[in-house]
mmCIF file of C-alpha atoms in Angstrom:
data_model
loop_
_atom_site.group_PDB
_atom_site.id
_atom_site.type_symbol
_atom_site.label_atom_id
_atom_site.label_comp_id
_atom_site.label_asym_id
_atom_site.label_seq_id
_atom_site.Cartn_x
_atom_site.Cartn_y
_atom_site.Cartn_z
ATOM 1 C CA UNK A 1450 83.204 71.289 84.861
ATOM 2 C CA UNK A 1451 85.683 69.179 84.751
ATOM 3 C CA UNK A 1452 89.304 70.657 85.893
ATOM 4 C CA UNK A 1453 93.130 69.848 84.560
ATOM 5 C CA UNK A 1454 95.871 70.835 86.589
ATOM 6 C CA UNK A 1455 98.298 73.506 85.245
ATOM 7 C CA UNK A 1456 100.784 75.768 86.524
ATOM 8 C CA UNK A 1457 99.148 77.891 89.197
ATOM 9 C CA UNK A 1458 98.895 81.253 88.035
ATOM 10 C CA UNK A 1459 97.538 79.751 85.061
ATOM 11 C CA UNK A 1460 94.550 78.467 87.096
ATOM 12 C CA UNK A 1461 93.670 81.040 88.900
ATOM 13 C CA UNK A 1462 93.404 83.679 85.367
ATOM 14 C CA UNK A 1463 91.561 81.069 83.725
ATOM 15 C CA UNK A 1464 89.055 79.196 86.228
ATOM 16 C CA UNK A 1465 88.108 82.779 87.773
ATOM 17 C CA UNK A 1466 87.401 84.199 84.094
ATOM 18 C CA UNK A 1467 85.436 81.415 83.121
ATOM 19 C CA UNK A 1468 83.154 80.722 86.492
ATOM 20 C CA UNK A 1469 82.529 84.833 86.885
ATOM 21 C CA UNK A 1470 81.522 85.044 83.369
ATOM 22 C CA UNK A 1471 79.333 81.343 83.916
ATOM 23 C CA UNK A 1472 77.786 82.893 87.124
ATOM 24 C CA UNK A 1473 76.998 86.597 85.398
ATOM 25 C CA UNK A 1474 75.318 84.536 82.703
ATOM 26 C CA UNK A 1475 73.334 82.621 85.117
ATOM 27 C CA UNK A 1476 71.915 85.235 87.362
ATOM 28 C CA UNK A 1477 71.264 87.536 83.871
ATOM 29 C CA UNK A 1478 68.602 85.071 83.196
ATOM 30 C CA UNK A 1479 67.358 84.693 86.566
ATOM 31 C CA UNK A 1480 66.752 88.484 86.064
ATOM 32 C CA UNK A 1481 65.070 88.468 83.547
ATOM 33 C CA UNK A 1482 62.784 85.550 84.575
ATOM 34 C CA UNK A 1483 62.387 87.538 88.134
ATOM 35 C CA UNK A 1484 59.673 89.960 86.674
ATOM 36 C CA UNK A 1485 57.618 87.282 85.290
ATOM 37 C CA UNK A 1486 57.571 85.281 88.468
ATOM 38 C CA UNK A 1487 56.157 88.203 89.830
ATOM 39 C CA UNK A 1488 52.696 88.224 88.192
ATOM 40 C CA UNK A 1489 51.641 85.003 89.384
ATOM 41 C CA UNK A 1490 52.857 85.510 93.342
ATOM 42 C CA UNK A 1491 49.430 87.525 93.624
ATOM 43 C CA UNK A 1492 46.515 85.429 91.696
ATOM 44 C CA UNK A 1493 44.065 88.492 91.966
ATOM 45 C CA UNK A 1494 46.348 90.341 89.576
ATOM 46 C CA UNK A 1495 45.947 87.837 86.608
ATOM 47 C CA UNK A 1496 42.358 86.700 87.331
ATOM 48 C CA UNK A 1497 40.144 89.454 85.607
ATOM 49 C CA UNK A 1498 36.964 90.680 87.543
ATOM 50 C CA UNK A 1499 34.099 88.247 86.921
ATOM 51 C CA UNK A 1500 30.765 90.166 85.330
ATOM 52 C CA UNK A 1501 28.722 91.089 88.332
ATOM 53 C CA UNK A 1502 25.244 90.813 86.931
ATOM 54 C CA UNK A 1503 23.462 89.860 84.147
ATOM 55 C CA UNK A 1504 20.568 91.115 82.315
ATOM 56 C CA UNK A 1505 18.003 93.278 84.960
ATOM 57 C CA UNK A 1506 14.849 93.877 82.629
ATOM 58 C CA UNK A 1507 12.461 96.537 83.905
ATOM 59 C CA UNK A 1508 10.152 94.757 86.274
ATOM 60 C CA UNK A 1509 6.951 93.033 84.880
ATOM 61 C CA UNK A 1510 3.602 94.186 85.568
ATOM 62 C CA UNK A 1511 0.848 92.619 85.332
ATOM 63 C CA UNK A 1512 -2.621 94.102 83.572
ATOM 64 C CA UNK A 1513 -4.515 92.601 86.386
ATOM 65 C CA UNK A 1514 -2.653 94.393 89.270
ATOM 66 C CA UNK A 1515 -6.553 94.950 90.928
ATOM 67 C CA UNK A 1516 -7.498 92.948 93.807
ATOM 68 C CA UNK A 1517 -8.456 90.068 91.953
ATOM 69 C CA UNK A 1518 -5.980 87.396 93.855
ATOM 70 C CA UNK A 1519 -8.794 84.784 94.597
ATOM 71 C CA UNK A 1520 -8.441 83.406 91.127
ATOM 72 C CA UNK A 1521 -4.685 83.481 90.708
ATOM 73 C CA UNK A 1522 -2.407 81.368 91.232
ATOM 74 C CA UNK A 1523 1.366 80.725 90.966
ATOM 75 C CA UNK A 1524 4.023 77.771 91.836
ATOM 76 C CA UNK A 1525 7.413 77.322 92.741
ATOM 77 C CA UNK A 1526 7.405 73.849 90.751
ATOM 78 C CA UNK A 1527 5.025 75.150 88.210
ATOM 79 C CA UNK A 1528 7.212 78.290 87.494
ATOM 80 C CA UNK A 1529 10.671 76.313 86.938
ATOM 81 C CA UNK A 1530 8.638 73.666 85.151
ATOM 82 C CA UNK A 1531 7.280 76.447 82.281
ATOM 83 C CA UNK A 1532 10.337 78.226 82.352
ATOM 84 C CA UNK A 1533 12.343 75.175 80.890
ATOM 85 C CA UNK A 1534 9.332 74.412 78.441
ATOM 86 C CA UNK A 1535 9.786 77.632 76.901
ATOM 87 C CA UNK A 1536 13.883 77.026 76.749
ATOM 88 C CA UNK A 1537 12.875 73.630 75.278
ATOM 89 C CA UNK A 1538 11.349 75.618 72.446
ATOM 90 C CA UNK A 1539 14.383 76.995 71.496
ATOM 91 C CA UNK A 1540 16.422 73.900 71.849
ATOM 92 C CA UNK A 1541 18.098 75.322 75.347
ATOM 93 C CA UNK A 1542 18.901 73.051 77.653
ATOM 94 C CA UNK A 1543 17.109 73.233 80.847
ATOM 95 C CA UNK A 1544 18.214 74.890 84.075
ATOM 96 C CA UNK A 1545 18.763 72.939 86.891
ATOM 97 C CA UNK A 1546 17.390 74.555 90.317
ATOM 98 C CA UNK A 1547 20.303 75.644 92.912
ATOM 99 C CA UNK A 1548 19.252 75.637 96.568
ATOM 100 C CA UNK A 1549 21.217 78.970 96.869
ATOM 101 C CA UNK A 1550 19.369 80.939 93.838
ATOM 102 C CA UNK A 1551 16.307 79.637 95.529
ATOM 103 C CA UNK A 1552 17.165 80.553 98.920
ATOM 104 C CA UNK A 1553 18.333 83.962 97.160
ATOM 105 C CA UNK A 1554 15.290 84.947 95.090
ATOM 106 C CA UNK A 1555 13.377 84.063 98.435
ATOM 107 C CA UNK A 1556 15.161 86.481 100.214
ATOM 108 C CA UNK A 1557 14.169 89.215 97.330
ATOM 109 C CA UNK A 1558 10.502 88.080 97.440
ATOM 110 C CA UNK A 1559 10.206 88.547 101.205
ATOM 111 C CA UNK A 1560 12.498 91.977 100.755
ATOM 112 C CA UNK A 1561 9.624 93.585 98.070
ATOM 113 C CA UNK A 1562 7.021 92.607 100.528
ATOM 114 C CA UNK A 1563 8.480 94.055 103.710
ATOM 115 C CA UNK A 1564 9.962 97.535 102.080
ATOM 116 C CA UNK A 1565 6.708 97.707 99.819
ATOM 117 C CA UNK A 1566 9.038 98.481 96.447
ATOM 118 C CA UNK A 1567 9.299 96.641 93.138
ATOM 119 C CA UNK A 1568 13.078 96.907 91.800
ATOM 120 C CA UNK A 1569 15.759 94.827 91.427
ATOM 121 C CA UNK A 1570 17.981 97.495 93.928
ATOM 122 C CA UNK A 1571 16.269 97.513 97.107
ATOM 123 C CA UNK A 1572 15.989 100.606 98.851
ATOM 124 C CA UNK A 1573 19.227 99.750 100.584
ATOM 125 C CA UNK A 1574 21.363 99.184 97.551
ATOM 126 C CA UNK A 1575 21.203 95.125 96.955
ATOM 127 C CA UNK A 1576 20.762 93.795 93.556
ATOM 128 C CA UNK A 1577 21.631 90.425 92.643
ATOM 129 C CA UNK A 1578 24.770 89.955 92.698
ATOM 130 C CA UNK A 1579 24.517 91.341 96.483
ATOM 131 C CA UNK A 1580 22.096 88.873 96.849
ATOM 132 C CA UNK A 1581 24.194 85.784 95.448
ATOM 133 C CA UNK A 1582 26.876 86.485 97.501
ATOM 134 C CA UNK A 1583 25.018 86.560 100.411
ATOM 135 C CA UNK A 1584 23.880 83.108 100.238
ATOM 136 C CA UNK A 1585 27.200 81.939 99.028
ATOM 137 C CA UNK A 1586 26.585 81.154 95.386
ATOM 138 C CA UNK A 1587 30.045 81.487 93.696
ATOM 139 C CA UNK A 1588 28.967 83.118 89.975
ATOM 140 C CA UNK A 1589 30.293 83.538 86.521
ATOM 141 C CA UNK A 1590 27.376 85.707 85.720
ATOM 142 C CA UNK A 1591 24.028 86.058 87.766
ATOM 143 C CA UNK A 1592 20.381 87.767 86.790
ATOM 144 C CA UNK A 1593 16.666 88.050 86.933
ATOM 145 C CA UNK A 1594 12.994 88.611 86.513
ATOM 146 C CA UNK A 1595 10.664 90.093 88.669
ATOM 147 C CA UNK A 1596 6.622 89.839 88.207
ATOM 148 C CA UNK A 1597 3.998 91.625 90.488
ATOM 149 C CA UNK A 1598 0.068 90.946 89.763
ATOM 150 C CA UNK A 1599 -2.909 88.274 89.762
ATOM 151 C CA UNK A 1600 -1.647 85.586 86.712
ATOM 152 C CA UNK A 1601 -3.984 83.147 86.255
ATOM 153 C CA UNK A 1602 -1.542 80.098 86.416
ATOM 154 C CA UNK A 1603 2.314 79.762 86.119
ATOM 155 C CA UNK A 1604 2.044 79.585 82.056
ATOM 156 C CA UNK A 1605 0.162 82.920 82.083
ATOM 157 C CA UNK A 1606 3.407 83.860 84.187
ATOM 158 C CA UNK A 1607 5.934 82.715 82.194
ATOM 159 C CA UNK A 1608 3.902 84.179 78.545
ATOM 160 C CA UNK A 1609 3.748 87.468 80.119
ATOM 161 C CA UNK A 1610 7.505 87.660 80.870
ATOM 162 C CA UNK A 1611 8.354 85.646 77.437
ATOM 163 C CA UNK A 1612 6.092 88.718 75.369
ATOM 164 C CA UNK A 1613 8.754 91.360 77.194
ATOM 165 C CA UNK A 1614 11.790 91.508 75.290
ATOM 166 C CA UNK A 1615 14.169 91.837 78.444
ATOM 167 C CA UNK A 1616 12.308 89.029 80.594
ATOM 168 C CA UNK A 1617 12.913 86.574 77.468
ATOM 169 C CA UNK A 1618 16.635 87.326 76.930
ATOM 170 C CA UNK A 1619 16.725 85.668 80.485
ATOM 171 C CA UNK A 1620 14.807 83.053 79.892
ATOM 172 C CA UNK A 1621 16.641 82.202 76.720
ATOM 173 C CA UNK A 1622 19.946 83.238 77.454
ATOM 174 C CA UNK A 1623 22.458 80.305 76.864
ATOM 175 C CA UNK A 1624 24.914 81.291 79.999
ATOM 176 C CA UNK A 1625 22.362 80.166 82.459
ATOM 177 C CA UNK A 1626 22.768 76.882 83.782
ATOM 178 C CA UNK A 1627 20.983 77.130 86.827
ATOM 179 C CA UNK A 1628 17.648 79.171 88.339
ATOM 180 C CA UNK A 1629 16.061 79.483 91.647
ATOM 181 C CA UNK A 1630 12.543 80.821 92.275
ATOM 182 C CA UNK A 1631 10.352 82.335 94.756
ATOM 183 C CA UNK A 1632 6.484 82.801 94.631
ATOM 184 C CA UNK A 1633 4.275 84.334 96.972
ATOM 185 C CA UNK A 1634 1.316 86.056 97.806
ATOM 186 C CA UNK A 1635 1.286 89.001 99.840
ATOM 187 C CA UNK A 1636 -0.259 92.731 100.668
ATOM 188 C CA UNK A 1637 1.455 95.298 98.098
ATOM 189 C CA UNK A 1638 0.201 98.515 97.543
ATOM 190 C CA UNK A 1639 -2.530 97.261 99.979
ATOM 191 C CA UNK A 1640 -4.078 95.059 97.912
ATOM 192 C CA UNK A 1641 -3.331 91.403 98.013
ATOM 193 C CA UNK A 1642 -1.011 90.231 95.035
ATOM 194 C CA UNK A 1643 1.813 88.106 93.774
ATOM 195 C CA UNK A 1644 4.886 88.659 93.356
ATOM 196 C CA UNK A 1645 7.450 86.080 91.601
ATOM 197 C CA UNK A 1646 11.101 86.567 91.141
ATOM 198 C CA UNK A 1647 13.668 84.250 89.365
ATOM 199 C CA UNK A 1648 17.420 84.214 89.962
ATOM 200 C CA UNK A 1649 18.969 82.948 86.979
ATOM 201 C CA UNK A 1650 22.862 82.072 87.578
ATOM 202 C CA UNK A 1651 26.299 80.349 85.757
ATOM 203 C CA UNK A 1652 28.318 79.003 88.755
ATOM 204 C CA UNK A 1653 32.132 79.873 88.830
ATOM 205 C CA UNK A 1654 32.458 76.306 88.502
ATOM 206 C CA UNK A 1655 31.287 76.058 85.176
ATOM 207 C CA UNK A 1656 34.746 77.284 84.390
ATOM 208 C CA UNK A 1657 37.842 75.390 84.846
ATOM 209 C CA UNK A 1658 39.733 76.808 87.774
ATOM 210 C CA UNK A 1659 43.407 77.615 87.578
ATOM 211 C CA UNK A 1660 45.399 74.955 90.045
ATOM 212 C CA UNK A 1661 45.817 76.791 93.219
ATOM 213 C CA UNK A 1662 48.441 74.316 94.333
ATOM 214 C CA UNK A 1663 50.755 75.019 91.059
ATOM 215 C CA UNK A 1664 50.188 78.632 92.079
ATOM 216 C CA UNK A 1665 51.594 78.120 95.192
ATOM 217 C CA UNK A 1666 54.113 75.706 93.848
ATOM 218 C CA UNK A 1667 55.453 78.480 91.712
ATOM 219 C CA UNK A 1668 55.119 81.393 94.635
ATOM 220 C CA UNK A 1669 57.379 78.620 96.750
ATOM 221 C CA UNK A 1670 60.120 78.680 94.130
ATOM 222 C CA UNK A 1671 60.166 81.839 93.318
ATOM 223 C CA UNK A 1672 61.589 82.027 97.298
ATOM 224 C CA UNK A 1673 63.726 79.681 96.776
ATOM 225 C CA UNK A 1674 65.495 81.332 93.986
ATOM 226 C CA UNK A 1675 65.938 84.461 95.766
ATOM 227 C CA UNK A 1676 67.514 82.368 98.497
ATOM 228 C CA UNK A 1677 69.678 80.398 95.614
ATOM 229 C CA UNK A 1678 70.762 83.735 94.127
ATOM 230 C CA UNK A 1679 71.932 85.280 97.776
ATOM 231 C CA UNK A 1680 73.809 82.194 97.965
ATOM 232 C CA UNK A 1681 75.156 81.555 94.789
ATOM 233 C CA UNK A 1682 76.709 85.289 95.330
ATOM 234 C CA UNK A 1683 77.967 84.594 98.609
ATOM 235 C CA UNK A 1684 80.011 81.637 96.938
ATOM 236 C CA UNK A 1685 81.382 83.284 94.405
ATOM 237 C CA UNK A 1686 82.979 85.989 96.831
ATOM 238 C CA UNK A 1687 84.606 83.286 98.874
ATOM 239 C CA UNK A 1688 85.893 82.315 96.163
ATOM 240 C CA UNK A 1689 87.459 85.148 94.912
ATOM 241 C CA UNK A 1690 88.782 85.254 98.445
ATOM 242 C CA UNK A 1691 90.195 81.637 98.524
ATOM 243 C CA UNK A 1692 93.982 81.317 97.955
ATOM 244 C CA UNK A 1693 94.430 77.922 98.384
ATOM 245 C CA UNK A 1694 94.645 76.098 94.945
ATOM 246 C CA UNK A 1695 93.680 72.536 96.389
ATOM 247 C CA UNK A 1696 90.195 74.232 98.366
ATOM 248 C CA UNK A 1697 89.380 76.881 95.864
ATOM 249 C CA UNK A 1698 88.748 73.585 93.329
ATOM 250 C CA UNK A 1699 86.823 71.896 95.668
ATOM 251 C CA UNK A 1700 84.788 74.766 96.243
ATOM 252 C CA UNK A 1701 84.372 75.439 92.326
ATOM 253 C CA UNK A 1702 82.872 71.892 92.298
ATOM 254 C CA UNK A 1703 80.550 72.990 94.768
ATOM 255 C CA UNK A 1704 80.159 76.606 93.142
ATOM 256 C CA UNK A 1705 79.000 74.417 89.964
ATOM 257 C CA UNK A 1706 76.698 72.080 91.373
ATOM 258 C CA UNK A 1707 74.408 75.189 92.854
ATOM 259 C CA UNK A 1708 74.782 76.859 89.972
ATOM 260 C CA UNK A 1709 73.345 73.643 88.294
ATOM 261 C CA UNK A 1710 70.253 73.280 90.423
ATOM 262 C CA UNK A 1711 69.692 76.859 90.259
ATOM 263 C CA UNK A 1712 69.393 76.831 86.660
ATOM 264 C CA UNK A 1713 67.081 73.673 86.764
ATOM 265 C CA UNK A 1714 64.525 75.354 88.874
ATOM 266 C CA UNK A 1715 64.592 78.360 86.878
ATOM 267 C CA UNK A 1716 63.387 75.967 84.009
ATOM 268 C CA UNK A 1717 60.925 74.181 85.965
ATOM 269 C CA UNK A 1718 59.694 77.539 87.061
ATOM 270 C CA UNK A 1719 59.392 78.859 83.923
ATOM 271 C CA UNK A 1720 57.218 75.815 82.467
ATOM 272 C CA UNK A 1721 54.956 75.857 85.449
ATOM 273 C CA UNK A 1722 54.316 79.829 85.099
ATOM 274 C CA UNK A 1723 54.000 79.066 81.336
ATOM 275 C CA UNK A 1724 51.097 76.099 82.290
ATOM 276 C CA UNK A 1725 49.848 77.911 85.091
ATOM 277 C CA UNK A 1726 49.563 81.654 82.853
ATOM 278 C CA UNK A 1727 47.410 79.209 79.971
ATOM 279 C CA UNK A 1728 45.330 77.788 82.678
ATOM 280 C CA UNK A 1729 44.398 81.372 83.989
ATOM 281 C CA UNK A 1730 43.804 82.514 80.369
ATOM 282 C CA UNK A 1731 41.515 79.904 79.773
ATOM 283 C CA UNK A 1732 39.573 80.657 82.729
ATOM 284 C CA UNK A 1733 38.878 84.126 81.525
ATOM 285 C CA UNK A 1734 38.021 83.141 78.399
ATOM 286 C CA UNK A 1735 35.351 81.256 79.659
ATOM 287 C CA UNK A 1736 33.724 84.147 82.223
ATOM 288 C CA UNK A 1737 33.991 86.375 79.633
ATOM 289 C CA UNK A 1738 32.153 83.949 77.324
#
């Protein structure tokens, strides 16, 4: 702000009224943009909980559950191969095979054998999602099928779970991008059987992530105006404490300046929590789905 030079007293009524009521001003709005600055220091706060599963249809049973394994027969290959056929039907595109839903639905398959049960919770509390995090597959949504019995082939597989209404919705469900299976033969029950699982899953990078650097960006500045605001207040006093007409304008010009940069970060603050708030919304629009 530019300064004229008048009588004293004159200067000291008038450039005191007009900087207190510039600074009040100011920090008012720094106030009130405080609060919002809050909500983004702590990204768990605005990120809503992803879905932890997906569908978990009773598990499948086959008819031929007697020991009639010599003539059975199921594939890893096989199984992913007729899974995709049947999404093919329906126009779906096909799922691409994850080494961690493999490595997952692996783990389940060698789980049923050892504990001798056939659920999607194991006797000590794991489901899917326990399982996905385990092997380190980051989800939007995770689920899946479980067979136990002599099929014939992988098709018989996949009909059998395609004619139960639960086992389908996974198959055809339009959120999965990505499967892993496990197939195996093994004593259940005591009687030798198969058992086939598939881990159906929509990675967390499906969905555009919120930019953790403007996050922290924004967290940095939001320090930095609490700093600016301490100081800003510390000027002001000294200059309600400065006598000296010739230093108490020099110190205005300073006063001004801070004041200036102050308010400039408070508006680049305010459009990165504004870009930063539409990026996070988007993100949760597409977990929820």
């Amino acid at each position: 702000m530019k300064k004229f030079f008048l009588p004293a007293g004159i200067i000291l009524l008038i450039v005191l009224g007009l900087f207190a009521y510039q600074e009040r001003a100011n920090l008012r709005s720094y106030f009130d943009f405080r609060g919002k600055l809050s909500s983004v220091s702590i990204p768990a706060e605005l990120l809503k909980p992803l879905q932890e599963h997906g569908l978990l249809p009773e598990p499948l049973r086959s008819p031929e559950s007697a020991d009639s394994s010599s003539g059975a027969a199921l594939t890893h290959s096989g199984t992913v191969k007729q899974t995709n056929a049947e999404r093919a039907k329906f126009g779906l595109a096909p799922l691409s095979e994850n080494a961690k839903l493999n490595q997952a639905a692996s783990i389940k398959l060698k789980d049923m054998f050892d504990k001798q049960y056939f659920e999607h919770v194991s006797p000590d509390g794991k489901g899917p999602s326990d399982l996905a995090n385990q092997v380190g597959y980051k989800y939007i949504v995770v689920g899946e099928n479980l067979a136990l019995g002599n099929f014939k082939n992988d098709s018989a597989l996949l009909d059998a779970w395609m004619n139960s209404p639960g086992h389908r919705a996974n198959i055809l469900n339009e959120r999965y991008t990505e499967i892993g299976v496990a197939v195996g033969k093994g004593t259940f029950d005591g009687k030798q059987t198969w058992l086939a699982v598939q881990s159906f899953g929509a990675p967390l990078s499906n969905c555009p992530q919120p930019d953790e650097q403007l996050k922290i960006d924004i967290a940095t500045n939001q320090q930095l105006l609490t700093y600016m605001e301490a100081d800003i207040e510390a000027r002001k006093k000294d200059l309600e404490a400065t006598k000296n007409n010739e230093e108490y304008n020099q110190k205005v010009a300073v006063y001004n300046q801070k004041v200036q940069e102050f308010n400039a970060l408070i508006a680049t603050t305010k459009q990165q929590v504004a870009t930063y708030n539409a990026q996070v919304n988007t993100f949760n629009a597409c977990v929820e789905g």
